[in-house]
mmCIF file of C-alpha atoms in Angstrom:
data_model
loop_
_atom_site.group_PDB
_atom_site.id
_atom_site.type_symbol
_atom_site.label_atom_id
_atom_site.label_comp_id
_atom_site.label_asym_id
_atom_site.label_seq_id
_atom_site.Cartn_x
_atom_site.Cartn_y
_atom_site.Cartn_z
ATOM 1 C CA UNK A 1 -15.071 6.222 22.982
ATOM 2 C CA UNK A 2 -13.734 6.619 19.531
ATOM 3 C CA UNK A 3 -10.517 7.341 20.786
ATOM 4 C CA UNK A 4 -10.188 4.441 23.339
ATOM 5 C CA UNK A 5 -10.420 2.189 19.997
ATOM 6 C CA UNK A 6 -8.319 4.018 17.849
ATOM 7 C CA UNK A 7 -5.711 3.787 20.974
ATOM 8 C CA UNK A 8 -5.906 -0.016 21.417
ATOM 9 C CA UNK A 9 -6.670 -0.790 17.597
ATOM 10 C CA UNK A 10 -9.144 -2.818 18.450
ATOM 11 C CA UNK A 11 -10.954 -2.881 15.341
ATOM 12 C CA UNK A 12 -9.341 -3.472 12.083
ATOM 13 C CA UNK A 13 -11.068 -2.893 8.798
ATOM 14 C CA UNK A 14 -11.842 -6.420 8.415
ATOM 15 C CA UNK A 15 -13.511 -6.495 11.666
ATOM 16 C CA UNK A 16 -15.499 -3.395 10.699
ATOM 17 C CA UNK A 17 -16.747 -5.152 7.263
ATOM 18 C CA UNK A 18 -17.975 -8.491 8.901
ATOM 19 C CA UNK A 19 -20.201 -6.493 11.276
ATOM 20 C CA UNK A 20 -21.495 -4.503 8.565
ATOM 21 C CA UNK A 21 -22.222 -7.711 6.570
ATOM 22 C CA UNK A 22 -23.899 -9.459 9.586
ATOM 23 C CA UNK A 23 -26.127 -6.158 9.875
ATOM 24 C CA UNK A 24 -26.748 -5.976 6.204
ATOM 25 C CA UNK A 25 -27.904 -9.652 5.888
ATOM 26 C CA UNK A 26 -30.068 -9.805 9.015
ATOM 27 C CA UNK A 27 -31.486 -6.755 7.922
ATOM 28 C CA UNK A 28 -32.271 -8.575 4.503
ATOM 29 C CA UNK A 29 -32.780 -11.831 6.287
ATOM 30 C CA UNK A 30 -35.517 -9.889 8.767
ATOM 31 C CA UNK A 31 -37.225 -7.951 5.929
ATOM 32 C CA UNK A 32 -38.032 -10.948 4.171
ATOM 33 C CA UNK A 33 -38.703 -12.761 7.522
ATOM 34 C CA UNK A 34 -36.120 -15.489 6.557
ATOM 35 C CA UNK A 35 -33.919 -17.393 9.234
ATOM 36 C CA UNK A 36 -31.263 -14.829 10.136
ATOM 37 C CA UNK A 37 -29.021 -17.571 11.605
ATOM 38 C CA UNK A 38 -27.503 -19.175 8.488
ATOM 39 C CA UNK A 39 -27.189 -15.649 6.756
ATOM 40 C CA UNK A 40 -24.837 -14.467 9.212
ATOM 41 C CA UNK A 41 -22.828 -16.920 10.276
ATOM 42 C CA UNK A 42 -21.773 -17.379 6.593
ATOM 43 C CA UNK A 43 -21.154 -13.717 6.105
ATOM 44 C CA UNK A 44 -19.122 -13.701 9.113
ATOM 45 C CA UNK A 45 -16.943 -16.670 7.276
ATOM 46 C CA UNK A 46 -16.971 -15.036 4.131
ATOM 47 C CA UNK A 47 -14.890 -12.004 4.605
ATOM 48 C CA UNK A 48 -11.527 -12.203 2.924
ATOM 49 C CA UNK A 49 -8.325 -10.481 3.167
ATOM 50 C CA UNK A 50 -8.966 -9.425 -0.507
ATOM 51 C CA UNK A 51 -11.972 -8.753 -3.448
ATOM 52 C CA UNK A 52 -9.933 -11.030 -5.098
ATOM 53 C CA UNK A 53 -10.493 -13.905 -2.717
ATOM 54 C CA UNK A 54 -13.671 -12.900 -1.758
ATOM 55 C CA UNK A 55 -15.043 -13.755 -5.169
ATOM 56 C CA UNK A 56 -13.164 -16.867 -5.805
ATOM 57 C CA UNK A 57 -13.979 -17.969 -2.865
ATOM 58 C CA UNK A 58 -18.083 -17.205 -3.141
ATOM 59 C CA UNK A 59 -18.389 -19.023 -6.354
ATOM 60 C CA UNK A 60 -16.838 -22.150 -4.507
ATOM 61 C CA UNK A 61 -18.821 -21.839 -1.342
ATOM 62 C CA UNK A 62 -22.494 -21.700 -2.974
ATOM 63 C CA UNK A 63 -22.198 -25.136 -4.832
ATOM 64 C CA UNK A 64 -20.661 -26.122 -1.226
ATOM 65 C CA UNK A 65 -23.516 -24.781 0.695
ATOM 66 C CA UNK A 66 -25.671 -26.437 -1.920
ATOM 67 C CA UNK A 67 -24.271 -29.702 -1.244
ATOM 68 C CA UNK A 68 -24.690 -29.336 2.744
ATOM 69 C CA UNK A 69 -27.627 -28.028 2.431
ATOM 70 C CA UNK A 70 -28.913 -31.678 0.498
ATOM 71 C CA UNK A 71 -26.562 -34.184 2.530
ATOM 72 C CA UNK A 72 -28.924 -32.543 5.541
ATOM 73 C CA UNK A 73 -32.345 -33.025 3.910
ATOM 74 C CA UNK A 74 -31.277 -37.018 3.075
ATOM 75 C CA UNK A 75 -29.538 -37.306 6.651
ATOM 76 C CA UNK A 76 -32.951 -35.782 8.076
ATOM 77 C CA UNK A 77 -35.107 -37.911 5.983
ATOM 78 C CA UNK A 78 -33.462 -41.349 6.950
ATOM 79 C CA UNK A 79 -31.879 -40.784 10.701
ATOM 80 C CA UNK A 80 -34.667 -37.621 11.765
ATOM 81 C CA UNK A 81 -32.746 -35.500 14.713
ATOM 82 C CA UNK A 82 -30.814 -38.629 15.663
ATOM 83 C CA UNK A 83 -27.001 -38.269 16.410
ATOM 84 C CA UNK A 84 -25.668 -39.983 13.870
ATOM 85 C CA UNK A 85 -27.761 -37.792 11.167
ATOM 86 C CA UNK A 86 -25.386 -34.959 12.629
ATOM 87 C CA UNK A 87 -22.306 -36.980 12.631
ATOM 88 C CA UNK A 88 -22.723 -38.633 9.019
ATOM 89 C CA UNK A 89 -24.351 -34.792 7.452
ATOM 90 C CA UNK A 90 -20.971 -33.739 8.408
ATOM 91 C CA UNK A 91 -18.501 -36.460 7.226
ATOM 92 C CA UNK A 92 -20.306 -37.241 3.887
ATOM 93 C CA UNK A 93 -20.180 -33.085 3.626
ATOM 94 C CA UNK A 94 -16.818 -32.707 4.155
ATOM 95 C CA UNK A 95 -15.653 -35.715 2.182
ATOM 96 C CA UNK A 96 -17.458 -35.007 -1.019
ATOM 97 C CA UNK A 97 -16.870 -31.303 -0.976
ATOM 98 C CA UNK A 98 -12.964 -32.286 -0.752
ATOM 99 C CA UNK A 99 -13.228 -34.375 -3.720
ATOM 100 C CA UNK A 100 -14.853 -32.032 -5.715
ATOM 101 C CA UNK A 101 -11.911 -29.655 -4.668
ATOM 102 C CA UNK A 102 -14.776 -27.195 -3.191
ATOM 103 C CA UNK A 103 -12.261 -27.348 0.329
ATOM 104 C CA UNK A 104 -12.957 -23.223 0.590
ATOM 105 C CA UNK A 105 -16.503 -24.208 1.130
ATOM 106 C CA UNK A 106 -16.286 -26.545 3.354
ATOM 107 C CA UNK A 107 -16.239 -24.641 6.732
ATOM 108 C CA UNK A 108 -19.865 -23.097 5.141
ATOM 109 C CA UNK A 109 -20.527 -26.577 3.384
ATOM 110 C CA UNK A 110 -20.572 -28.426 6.723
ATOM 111 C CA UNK A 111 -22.472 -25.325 9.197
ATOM 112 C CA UNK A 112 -24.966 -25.327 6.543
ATOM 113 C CA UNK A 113 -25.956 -29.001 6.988
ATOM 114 C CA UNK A 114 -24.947 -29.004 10.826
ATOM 115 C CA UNK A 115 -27.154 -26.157 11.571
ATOM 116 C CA UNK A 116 -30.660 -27.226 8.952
ATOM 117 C CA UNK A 117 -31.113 -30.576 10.824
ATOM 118 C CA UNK A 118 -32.962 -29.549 14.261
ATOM 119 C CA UNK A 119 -35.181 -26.437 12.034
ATOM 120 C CA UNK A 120 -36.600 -28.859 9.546
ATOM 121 C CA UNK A 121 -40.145 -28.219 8.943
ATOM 122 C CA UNK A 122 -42.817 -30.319 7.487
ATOM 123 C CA UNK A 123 -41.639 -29.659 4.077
ATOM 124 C CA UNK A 124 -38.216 -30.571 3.302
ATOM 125 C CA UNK A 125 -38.381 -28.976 0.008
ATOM 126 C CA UNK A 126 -39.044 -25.703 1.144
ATOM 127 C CA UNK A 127 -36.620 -25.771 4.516
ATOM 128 C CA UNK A 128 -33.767 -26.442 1.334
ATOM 129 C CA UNK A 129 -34.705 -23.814 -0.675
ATOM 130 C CA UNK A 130 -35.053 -21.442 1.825
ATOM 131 C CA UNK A 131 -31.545 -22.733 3.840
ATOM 132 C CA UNK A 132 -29.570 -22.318 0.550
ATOM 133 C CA UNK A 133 -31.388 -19.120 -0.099
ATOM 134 C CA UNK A 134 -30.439 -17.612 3.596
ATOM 135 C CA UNK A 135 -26.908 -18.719 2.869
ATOM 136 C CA UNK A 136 -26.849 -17.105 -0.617
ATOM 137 C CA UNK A 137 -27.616 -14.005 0.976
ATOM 138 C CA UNK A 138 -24.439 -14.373 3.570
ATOM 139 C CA UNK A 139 -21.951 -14.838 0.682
ATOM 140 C CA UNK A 140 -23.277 -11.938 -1.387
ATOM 141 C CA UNK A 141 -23.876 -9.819 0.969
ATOM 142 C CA UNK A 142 -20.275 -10.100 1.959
ATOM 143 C CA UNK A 143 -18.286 -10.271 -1.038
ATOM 144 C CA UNK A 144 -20.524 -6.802 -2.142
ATOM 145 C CA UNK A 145 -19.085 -5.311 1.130
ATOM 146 C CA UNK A 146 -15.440 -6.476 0.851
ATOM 147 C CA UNK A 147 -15.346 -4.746 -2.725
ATOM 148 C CA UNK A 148 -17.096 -1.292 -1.917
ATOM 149 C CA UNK A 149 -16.492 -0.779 1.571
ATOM 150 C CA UNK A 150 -13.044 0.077 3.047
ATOM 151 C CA UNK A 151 -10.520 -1.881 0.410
ATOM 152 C CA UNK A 152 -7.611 -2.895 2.347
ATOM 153 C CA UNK A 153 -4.353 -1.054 2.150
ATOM 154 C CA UNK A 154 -1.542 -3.158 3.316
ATOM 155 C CA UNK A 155 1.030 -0.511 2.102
ATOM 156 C CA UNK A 156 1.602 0.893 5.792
ATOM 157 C CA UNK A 157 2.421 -2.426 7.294
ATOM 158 C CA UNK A 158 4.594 -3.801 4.822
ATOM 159 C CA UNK A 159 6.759 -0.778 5.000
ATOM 160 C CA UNK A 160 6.716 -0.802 8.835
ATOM 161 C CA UNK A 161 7.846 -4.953 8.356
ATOM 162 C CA UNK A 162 10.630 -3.777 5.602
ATOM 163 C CA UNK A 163 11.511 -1.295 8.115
ATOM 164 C CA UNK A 164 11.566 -3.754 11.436
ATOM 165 C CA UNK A 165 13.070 -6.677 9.531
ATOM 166 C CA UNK A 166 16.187 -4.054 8.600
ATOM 167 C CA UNK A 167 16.570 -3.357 12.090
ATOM 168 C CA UNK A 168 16.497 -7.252 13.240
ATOM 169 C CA UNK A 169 19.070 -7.857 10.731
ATOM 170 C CA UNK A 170 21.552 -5.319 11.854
ATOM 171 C CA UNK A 171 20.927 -6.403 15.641
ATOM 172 C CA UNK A 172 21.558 -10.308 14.494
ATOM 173 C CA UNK A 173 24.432 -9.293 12.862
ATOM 174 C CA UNK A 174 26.226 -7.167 15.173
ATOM 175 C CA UNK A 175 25.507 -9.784 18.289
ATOM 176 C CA UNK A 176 26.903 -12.397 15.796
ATOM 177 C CA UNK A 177 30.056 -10.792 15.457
ATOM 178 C CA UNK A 178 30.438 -9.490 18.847
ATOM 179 C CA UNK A 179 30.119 -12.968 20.017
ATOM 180 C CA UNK A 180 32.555 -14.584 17.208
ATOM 181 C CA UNK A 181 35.295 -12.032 18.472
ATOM 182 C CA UNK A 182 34.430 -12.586 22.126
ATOM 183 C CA UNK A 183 33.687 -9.327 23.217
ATOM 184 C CA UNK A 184 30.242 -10.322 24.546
ATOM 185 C CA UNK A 185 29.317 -13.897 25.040
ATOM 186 C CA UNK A 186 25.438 -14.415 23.284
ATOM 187 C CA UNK A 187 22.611 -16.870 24.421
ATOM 188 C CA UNK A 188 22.329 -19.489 21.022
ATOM 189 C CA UNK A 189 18.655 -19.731 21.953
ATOM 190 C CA UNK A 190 18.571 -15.655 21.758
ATOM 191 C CA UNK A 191 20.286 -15.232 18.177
ATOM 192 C CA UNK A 192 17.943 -18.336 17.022
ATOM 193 C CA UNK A 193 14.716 -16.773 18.245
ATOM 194 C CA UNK A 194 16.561 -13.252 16.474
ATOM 195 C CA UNK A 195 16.847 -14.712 13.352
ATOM 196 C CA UNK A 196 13.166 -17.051 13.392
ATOM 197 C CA UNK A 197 11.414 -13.577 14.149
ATOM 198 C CA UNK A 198 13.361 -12.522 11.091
ATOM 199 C CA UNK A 199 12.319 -15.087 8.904
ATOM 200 C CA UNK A 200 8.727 -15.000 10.090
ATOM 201 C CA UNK A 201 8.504 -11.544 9.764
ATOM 202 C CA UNK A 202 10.048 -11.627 5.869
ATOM 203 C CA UNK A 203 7.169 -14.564 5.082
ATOM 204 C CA UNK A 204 3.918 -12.424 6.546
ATOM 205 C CA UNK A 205 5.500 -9.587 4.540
ATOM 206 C CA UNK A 206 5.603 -11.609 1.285
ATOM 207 C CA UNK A 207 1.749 -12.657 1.900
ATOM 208 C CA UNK A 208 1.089 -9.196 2.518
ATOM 209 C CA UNK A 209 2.788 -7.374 -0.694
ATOM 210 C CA UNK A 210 0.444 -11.323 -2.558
ATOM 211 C CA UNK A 211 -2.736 -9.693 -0.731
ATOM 212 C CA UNK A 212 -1.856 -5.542 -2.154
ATOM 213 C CA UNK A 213 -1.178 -6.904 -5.580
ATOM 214 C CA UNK A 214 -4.223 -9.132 -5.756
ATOM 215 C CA UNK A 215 -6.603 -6.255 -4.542
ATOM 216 C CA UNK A 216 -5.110 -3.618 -7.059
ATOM 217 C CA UNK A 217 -6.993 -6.163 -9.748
ATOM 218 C CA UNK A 218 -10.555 -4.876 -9.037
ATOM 219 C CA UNK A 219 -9.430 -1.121 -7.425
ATOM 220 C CA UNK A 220 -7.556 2.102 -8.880
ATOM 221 C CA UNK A 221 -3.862 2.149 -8.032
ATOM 222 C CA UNK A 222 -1.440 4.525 -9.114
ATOM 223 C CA UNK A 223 1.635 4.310 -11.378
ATOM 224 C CA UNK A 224 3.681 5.062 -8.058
ATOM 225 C CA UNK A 225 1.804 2.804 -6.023
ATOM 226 C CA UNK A 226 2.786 0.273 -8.252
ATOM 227 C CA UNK A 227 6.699 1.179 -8.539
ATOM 228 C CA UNK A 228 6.652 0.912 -4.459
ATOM 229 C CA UNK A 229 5.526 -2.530 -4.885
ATOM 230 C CA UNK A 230 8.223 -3.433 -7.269
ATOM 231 C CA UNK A 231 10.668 -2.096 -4.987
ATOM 232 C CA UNK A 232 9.367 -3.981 -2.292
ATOM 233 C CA UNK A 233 9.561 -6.792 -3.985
ATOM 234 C CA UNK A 234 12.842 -6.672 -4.618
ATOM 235 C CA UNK A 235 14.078 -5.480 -1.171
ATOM 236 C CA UNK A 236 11.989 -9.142 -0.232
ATOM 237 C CA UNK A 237 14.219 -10.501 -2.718
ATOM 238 C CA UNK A 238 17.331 -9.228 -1.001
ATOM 239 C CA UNK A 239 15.978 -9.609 2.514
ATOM 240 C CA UNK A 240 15.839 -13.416 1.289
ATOM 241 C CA UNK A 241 19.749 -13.874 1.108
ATOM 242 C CA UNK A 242 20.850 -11.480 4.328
ATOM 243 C CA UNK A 243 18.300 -14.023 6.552
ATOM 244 C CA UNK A 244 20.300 -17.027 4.524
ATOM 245 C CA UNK A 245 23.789 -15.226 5.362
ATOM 246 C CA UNK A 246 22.679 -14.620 9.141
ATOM 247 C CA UNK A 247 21.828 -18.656 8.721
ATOM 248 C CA UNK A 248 24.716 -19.539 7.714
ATOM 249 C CA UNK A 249 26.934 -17.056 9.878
ATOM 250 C CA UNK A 250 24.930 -18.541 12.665
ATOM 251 C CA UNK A 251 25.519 -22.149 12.271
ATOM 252 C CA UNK A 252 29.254 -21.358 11.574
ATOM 253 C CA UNK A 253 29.879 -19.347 15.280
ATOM 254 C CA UNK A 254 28.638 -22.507 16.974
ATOM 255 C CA UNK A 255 31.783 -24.207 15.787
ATOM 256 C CA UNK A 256 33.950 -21.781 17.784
ATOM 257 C CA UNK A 257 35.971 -19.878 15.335
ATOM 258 C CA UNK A 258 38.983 -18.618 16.521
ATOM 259 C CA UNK A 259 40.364 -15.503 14.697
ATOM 260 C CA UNK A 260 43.723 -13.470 15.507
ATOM 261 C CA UNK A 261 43.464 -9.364 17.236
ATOM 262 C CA UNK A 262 43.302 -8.127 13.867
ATOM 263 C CA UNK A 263 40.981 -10.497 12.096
ATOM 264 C CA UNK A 264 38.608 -9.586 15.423
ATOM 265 C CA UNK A 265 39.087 -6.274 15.033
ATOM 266 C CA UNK A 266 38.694 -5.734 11.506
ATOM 267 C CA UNK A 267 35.432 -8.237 11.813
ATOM 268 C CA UNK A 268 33.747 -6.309 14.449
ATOM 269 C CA UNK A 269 34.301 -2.788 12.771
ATOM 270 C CA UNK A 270 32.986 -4.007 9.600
ATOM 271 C CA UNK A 271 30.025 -5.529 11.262
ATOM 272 C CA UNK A 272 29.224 -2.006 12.798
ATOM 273 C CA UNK A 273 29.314 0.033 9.418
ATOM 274 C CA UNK A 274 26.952 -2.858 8.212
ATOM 275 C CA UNK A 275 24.488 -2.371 10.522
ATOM 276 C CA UNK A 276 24.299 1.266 9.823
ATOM 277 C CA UNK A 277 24.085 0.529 6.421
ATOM 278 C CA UNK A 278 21.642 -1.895 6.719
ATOM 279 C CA UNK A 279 18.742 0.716 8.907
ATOM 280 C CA UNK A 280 20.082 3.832 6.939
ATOM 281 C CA UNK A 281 17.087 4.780 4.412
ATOM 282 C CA UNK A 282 19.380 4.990 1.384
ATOM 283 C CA UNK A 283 21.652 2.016 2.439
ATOM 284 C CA UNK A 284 24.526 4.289 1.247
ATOM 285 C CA UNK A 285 27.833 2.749 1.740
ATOM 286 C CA UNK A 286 31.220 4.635 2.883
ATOM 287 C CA UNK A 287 34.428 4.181 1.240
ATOM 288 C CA UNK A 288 35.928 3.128 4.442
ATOM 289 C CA UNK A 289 33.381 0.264 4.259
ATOM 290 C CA UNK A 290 34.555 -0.352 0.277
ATOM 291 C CA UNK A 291 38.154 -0.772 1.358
ATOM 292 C CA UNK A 292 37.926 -2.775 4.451
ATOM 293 C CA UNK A 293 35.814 -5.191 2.294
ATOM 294 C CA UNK A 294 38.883 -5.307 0.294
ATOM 295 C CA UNK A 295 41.078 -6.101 2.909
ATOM 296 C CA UNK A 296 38.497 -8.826 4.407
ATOM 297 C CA UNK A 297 38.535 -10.166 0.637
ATOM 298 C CA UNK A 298 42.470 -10.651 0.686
ATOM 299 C CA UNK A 299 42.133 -11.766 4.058
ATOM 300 C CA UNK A 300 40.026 -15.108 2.708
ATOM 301 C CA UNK A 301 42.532 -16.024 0.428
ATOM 302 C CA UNK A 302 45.241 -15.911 2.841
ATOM 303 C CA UNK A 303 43.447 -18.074 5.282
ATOM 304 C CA UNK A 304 42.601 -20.370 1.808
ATOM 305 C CA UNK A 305 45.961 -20.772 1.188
ATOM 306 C CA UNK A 306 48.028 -20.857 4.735
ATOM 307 C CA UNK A 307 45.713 -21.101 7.896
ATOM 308 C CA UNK A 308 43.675 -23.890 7.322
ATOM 309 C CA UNK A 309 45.805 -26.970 7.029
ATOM 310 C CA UNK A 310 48.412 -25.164 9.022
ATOM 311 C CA UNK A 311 45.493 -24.943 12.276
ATOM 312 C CA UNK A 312 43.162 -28.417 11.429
ATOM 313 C CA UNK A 313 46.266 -30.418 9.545
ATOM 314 C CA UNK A 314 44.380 -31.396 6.806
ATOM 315 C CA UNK A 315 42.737 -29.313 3.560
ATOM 316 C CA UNK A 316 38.751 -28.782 4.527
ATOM 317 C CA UNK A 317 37.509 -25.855 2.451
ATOM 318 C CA UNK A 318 35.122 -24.221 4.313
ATOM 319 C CA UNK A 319 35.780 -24.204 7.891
ATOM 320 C CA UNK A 320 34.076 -21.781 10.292
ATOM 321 C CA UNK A 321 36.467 -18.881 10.100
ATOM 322 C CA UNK A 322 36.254 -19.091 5.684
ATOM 323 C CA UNK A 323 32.743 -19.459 5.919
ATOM 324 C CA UNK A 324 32.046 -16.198 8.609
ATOM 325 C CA UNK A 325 34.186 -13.999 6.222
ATOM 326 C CA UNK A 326 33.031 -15.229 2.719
ATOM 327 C CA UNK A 327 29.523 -14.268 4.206
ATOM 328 C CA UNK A 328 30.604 -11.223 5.155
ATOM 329 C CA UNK A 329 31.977 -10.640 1.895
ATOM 330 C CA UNK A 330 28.300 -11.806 0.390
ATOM 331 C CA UNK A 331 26.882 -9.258 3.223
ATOM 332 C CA UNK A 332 28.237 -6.602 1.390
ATOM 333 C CA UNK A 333 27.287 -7.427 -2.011
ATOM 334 C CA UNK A 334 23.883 -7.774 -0.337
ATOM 335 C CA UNK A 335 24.186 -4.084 0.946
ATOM 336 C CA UNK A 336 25.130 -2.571 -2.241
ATOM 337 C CA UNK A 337 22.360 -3.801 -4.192
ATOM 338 C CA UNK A 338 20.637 -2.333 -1.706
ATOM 339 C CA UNK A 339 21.482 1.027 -2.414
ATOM 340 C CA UNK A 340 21.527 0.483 -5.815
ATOM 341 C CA UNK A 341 17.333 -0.070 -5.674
ATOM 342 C CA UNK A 342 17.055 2.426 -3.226
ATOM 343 C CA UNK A 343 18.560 4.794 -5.444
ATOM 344 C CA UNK A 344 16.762 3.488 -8.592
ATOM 345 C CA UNK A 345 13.428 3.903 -6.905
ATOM 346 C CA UNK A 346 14.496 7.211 -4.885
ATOM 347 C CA UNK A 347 12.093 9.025 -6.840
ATOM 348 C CA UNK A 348 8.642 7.211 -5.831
ATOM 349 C CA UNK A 349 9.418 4.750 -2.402
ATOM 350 C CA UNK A 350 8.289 5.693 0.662
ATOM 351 C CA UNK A 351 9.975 4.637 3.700
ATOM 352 C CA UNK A 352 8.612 4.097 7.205
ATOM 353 C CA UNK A 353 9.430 6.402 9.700
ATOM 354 C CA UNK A 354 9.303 4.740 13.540
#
């Protein structure tokens, strides 16, 4: 059985820590023969991605819960079990829980007072007390369990997204070129979707390496750990301007560029050696690479100061063909900072192996 799970990941170790909070607090809940209901569905609510959150979050969503919790008891007292005490518990919740900026309380703000208005008992006193008191229980239950149990690691997955997003880039790239130089005609609604997963992919990372560096505030991390998140925060930064460059390369081959036999061939070589630069773990560059850069680089002048009016008849200084090889030429810079980090941080990174 353990196997079949571990096969189809089907629990994570966020999903693991809400059902141990939503044991631990009915178990409390039950003990003390309190109403389990309010307990756990706030503990399943309250599990964050990090300690961090976790407690920011609690000490927002008790004053919250406090605030449903009497919004239902007045709602009760003038409307009973009516609709519109559910309807108006929820609005005036919601509403005053915004303005007093409590809005990561309001999801358990507005259950709370939802949920206390058909279980009211003859004392409305004591149904508050013991409704806040239930939900108290939730929220410390769980924030206790997201800081000793199973502390997320998100090391694993933001190397596997450094590693995938390397690999989408070189694939962009090369069908890019090989459609610019017409050996192989590409879908625009393909490269787009190429270059969105790209993008996506770079932002979850980013939120990911936020969540890692957050969570190292309240649990041991080594001095290596934290060099391979300074490293991956600058291959982010990097990442940032080859998913501009694809952008921009992009929006240029939709305006049909038309290069010479040479200029194509030159393009489309270059664009290989990138691409193997791009997935290779040290990002090491050849010196074939170096001087066909340099060629490409004398090439943008000449088409600066001959091609352009010569082919349009009038001086625009960026047309498609200036703009596909001064991003190339930024590619490359791109590349070589690359190795540059890589080899700064040789000593401590650890790369993810497919």
């Amino acid at each position: 059985m353990m196997q079949f799970l571990k096969r189809f990941n089907l629990f994570g170790g966020r999903t693991v820590k809400t059902g141990i909070s939503v044991f631990i607090t009915a178990l409390i809940c039950s003990f003390f023969d309190l109403p389990v209901i309010f307990a756990v569905i706030t503990a399943v609510v309250t599990i964050e991605h990090t300690v961090v959150a976790s407690i920011r979050k609690a000490a927002v969503r008790f004053p919250a819960a406090a605030i449903g919790a009497l919004i239902a008891v007045m709602m009760y007292s003038m409307f009973d079990k009516g609709a519109l005490a559910y309807g108006l518990a929820a609005m005036l919740t919601i509403g005053i829980c915004h303005k007093l900026k409590l809005d990561d309380g309001i999801t358990v703000a507005t259950i709370t007072a939802i949920a206390m208005i058909p279980d009211f008992g003859d004392n409305e006193i004591v149904s508050f007390i013991v409704r806040l008191g239930t939900t108290s229980i939730g929220i410390v239950v769980s924030t206790l369990v997201n800081f000793f149990l199973l502390p997320p690691n998100y090391t694993t997955t933001i190397l596997k997204n450094l590693y995938m997003m390397n690999r989408t880039a070189s694939q962009l790239l090369r069908k890019i070129l090989l459609d610019v130089t017409d050996e192989s005609r590409q879908k625009t609604s393909f490269l787009r979707r190429l270059h969105r997963q790209l993008t996506t992919r770079l932002e979850r990372t980013e939120v990911l390496l936020n969540f890692q560096r957050e969570e190292w505030k309240y649990h041991r991390h080594s001095r290596g750990d934290l060099k391979q998140l300074v490293y991956v925060k600058e291959h982010l930064s990097l990442m940032h301007q080859i998913v501009y460059q694809l952008g921009n390369m992009l929006y240029a081959r939709e305006t049909t560029p038309s290069f010479d036999e040479n200029e194509k061939e030159l393009i489309l070589y270059l664009g290989k050696l990138y691409a193997q630069v791009i997935t290779d773990k040290t990002h090491t560059i050849s010196e074939e690479q170096f001087k066909l850069v340099e060629d490409l680089d004398q090439r943008l002048w000449e088409w600066r100061e001959h091609h352009i009016e010569q082919r349009y008849g009038y001086r625009h200084h960026f047309v498609a063909e200036v703009v596909l090889i001064y991003e190339l030429l930024s590619f490359h810079d791109v590349l070589e900072e690359m190795h540059l980090l890589t080899k700064k941080h040789e000593d401590h990174i650890i790369t993810y192996d497919d």
